[in-house]
Coordinates of C-alpha atoms and ligand atoms in Angstrom, one line a residue:
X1 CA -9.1 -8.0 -19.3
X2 CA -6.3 -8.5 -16.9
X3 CA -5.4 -4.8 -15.5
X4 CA -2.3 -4.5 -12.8
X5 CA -0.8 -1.4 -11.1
X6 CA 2.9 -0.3 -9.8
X7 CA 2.5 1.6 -7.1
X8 CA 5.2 3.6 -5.5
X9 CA 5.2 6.5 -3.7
X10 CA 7.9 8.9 -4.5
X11 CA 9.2 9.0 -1.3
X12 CA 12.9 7.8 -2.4
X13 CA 14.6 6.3 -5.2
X14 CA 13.3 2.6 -6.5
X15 CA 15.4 0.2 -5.1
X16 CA 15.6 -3.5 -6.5
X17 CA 12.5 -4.3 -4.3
X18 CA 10.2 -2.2 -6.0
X19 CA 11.6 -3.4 -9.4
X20 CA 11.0 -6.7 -8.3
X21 CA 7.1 -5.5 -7.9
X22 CA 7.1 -3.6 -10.6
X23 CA 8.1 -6.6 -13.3
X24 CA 5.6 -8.9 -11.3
X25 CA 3.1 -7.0 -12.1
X26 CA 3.9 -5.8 -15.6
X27 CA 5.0 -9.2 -16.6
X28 CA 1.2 -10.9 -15.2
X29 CA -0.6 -8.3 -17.2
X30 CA 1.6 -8.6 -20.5
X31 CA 1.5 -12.4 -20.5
X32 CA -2.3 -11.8 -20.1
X33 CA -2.3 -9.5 -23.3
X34 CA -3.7 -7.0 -20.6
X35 CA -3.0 -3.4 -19.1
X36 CA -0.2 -2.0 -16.9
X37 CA -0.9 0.7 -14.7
X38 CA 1.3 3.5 -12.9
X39 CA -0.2 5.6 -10.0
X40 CA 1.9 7.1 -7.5
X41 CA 1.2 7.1 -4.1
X42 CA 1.9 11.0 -2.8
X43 CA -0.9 11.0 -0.2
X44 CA 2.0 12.1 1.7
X45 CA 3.2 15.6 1.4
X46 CA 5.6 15.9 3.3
X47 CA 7.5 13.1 2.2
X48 CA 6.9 12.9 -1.7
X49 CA 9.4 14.9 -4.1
X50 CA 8.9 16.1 -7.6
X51 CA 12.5 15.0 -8.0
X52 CA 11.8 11.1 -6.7
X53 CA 8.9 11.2 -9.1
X54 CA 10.9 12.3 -12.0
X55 CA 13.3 9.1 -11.3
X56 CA 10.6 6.5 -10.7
X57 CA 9.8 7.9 -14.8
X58 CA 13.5 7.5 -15.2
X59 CA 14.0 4.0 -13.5
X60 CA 11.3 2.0 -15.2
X61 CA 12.2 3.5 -18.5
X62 CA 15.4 2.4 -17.9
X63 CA 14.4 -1.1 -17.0
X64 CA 12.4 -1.5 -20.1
X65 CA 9.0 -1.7 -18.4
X66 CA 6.2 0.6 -20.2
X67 CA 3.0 1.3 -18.0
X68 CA 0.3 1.7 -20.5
X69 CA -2.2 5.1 -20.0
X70 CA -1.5 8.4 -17.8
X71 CA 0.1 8.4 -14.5
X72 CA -2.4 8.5 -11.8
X73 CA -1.3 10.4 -8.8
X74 CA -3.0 10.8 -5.4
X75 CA -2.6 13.7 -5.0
X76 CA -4.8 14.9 -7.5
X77 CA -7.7 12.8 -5.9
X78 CA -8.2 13.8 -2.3
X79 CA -11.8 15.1 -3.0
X80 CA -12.7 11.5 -3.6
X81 CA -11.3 10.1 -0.6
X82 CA -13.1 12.2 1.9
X83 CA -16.0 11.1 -0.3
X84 CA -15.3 7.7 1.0
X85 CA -14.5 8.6 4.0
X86 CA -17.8 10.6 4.6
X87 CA -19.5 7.6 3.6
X88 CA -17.7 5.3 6.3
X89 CA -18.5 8.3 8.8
X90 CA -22.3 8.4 7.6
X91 CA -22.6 4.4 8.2
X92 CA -21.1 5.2 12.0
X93 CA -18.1 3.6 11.5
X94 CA -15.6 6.1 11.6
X95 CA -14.7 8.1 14.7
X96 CA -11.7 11.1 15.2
X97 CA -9.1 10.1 17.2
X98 CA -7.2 12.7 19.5
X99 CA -4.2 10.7 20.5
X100 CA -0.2 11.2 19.8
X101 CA 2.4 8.4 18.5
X102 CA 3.8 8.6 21.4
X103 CA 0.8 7.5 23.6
X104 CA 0.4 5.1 21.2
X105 CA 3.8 3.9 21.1
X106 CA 3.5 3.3 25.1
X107 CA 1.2 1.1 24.6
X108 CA 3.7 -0.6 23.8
X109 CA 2.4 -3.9 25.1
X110 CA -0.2 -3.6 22.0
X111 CA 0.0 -6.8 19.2
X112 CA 1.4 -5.2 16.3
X113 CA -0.6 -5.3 13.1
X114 CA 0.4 -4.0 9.5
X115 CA 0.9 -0.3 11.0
X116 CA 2.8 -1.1 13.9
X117 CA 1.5 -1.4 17.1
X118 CA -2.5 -1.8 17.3
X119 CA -4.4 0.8 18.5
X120 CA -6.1 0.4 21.6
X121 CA -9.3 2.1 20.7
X122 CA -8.5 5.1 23.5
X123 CA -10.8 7.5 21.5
X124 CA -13.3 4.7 20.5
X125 CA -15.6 5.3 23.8
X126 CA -15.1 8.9 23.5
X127 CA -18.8 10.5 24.2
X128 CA -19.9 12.6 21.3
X129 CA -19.9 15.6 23.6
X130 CA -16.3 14.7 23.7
X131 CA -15.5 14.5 20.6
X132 CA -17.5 17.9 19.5
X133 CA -15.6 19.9 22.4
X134 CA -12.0 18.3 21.3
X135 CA -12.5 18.7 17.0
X136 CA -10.5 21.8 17.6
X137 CA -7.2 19.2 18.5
X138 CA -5.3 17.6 15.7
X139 CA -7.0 14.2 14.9
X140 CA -7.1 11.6 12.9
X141 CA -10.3 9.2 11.8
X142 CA -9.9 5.7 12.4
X143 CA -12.5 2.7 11.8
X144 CA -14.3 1.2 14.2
X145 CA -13.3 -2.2 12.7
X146 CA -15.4 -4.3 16.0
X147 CA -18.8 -2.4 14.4
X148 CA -17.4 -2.9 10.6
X149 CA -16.7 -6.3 11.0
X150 CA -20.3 -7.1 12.5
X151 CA -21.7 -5.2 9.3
X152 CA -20.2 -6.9 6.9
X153 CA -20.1 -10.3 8.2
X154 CA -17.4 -13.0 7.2
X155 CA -15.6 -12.3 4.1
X156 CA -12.9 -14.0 2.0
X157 CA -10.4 -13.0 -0.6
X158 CA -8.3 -15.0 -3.1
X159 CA -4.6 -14.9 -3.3
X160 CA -2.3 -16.5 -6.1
X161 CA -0.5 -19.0 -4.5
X162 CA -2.2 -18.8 -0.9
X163 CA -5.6 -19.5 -2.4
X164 CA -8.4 -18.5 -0.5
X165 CA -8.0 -16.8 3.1
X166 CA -10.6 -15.6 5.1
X167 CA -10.2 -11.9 5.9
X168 CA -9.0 -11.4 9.6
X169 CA -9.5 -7.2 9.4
X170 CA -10.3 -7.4 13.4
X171 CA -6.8 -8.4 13.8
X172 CA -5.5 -4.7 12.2
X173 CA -7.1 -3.0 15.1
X174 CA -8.5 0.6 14.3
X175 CA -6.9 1.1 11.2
X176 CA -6.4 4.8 10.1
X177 CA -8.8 6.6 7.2
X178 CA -7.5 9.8 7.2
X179 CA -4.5 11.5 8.8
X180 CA -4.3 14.1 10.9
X181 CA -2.7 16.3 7.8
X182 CA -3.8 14.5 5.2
X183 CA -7.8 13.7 4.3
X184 CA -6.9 9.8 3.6
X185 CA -4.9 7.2 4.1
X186 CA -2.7 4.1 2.5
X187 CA -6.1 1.8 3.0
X188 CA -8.5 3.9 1.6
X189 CA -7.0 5.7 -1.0
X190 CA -5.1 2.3 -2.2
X191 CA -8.7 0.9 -1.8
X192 CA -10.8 3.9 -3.5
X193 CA -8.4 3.8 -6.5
X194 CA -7.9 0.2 -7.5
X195 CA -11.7 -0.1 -7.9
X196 CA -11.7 3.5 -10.0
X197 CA -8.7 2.3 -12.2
X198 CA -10.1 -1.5 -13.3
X199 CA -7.4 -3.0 -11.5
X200 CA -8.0 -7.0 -11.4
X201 CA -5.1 -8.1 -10.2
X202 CA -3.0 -6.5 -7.6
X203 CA 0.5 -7.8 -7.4
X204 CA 2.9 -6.5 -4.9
X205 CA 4.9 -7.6 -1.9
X206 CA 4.1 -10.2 0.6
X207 CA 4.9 -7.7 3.2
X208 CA 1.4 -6.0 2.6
X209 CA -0.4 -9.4 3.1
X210 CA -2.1 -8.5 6.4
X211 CA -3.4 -5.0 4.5
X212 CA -5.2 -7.0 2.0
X213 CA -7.5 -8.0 4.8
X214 CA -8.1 -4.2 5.4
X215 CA -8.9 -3.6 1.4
X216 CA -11.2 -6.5 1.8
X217 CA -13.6 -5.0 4.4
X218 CA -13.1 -1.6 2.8
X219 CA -14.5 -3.2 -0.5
X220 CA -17.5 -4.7 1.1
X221 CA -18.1 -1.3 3.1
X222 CA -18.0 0.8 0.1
X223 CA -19.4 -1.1 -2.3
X224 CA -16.5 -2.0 -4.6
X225 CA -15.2 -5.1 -7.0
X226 CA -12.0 -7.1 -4.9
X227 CA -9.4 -7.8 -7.1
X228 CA -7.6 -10.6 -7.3
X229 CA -4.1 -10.7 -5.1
X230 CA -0.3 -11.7 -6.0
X231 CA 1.7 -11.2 -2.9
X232 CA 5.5 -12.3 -4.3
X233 CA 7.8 -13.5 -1.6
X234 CA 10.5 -10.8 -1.1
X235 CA 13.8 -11.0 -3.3
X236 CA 16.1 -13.8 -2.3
X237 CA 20.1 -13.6 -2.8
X238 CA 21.4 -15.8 -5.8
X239 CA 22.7 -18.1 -3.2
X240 CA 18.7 -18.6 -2.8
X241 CA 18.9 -16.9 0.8
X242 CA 17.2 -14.1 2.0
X243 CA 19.3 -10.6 1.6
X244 CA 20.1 -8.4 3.9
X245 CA 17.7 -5.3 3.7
X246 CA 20.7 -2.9 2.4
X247 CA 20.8 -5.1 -0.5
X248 CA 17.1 -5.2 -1.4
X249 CA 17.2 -1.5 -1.2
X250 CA 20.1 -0.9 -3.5
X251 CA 18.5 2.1 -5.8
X252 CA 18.3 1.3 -9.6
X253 CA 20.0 4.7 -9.9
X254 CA 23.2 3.7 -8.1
X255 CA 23.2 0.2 -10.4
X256 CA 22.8 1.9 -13.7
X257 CA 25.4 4.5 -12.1
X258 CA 28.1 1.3 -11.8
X259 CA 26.9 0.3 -15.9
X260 CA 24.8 -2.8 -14.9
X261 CA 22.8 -4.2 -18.0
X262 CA 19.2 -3.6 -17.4
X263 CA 18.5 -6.5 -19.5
X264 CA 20.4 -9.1 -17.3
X265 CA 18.8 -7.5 -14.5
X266 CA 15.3 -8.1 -15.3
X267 CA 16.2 -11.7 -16.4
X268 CA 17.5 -11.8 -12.2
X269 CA 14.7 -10.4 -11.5
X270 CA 12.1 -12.7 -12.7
X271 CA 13.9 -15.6 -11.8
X272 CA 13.1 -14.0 -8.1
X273 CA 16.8 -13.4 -7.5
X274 CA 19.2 -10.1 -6.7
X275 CA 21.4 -10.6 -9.4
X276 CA 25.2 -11.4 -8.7
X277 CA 26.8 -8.2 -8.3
X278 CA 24.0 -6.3 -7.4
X279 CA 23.7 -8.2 -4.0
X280 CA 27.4 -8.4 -3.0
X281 CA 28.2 -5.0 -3.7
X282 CA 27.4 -3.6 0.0
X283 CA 28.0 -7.2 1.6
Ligands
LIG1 N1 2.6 2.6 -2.2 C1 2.9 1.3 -1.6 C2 4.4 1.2 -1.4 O1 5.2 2.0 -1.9 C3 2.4 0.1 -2.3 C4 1.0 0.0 -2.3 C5 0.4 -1.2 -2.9 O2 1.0 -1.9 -3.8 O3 -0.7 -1.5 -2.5 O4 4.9 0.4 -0.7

């Protein structure tokens, strides 16, 4: 059975972006007579409101689009994350690092991956003396990806319409496992939960294309099924142009606010467009 997720995390209203996703992936498991999940994304606690997770309920009722089940939040599931993550540490692959955004961010030579700028690997070579006499500093765990990649050896992943692409995890650097405040991260816990939830088809923005290549190697590392992946292009203007960002991240809130017709806006939205209006309003 098909099974796809919406994923938001409630750190702001949905905009037309995220309803874009959102009908994607409810309208791929529907036609597919299968299951549409919610699970919100609060890893982040600093960041995540009670109030924006009241209106993501709110929005998609609104738009018509019902998830089927209980809403799984992330919250709720730390303990299994640093399950994960002591796994990752147990295989060697994981290591803390000690170092600030901002000596990060002047590295500023770095390629830049999904995250931003790479990560160097300044704590990689750190001796484990070193890293027993600095535990006491705020750090983070990051993946050795050079040693994870070796383990797992070349792997691939399907995406509808790319087809098949060879994962290029190396290329993300370092990638974080678990914050410095929080005991995961967007890769692990997206990664932990669409292989505890079923999900065989995830479906969300081409923007988190180079991430998928991260959920690959975390898949292999951990043991767990890879889904297949729908990246959709990003919303296009009804003059078939790219929008301007502001448009794209007009909240559903402020649309229903002005009496737009939720109906005619999901009809926009599958044909891949901002609907008229919606797009010029802030032009
Ligand atoms: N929580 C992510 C976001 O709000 C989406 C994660 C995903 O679809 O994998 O952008």
């Amino acid at each position: 059975m098909v099974v796809s997720r919406f994923a938001p995390s409630p750190t702001g209203r949905l905009h037309l972006g995220h309803a874009f996703s959102a009908v994607c992936a409810h309208d791929l498991a529907r036609a597919a007579g299968g299951q549409f999940l919610l699970r919100i994304e609060d890893i982040d606690g600093t960041r995540s409101r009670e109030a924006f997770l009241a209106g993501i309920d709110e929005d998609l009722r609104w738009l018509g689009l019902a998830w089927d089940g209980a809403v799984l939040r992330q919250s709720t599931r730390m303990a299994l994350y640093a399950e994960a993550l002591e796994r990752l540490k147990a295989m060697g692959l994981a290591y803390p690092c000690f170092c600030t955004r901002a000596e990060i961010a002047a590295s500023a030579s770095a390629p830049h991956g999904s995250e931003g700028p790479v990560y160097p690997g300044t704590c990689r070579p750190l001796s484990d003396a070193e890293r027993a006499a600095r535990m006491h500093e705020p750090h983070c765990w990051r993946i050795d990806m050079a040693a994870a990649v070796t383990l797992t050896g070349p792997l691939r992943w399907h995406d509808k319409p790319a087809g098949w692409i060879e994962a290029d995890p190396l290329a993300q650097g370092d990638v974080v496992l678990a914050r410095k405040e929080t005991p995961t991260s967007y890769h692990l816990a997206v990664t932990v939960d669409d292989a505890a939830q079923g999900v065989t088809d995830v479906v969300r923005g081409v923007d988190l294309f180079e991430a998928t290549h991260v959920h690959r190697l975390l898949q292999a590392l951990l043991g767990l099924p890879t889904p297949l992946y729908h990246h959709h292009p990003l919303l296009v203007g009804p003059d078939g142009k790219r929008l301007a960002k502001r448009n794209c991240a007009r909240p559903l809130a402020e649309l229903r606010a002005e009496g737009a017709d939720p109906g005619a806006l999901l009809a926009a939205l599958r044909s891949g467009q901002v609907p008229i209006g919606a797009a010029d309003a802030e032009a």
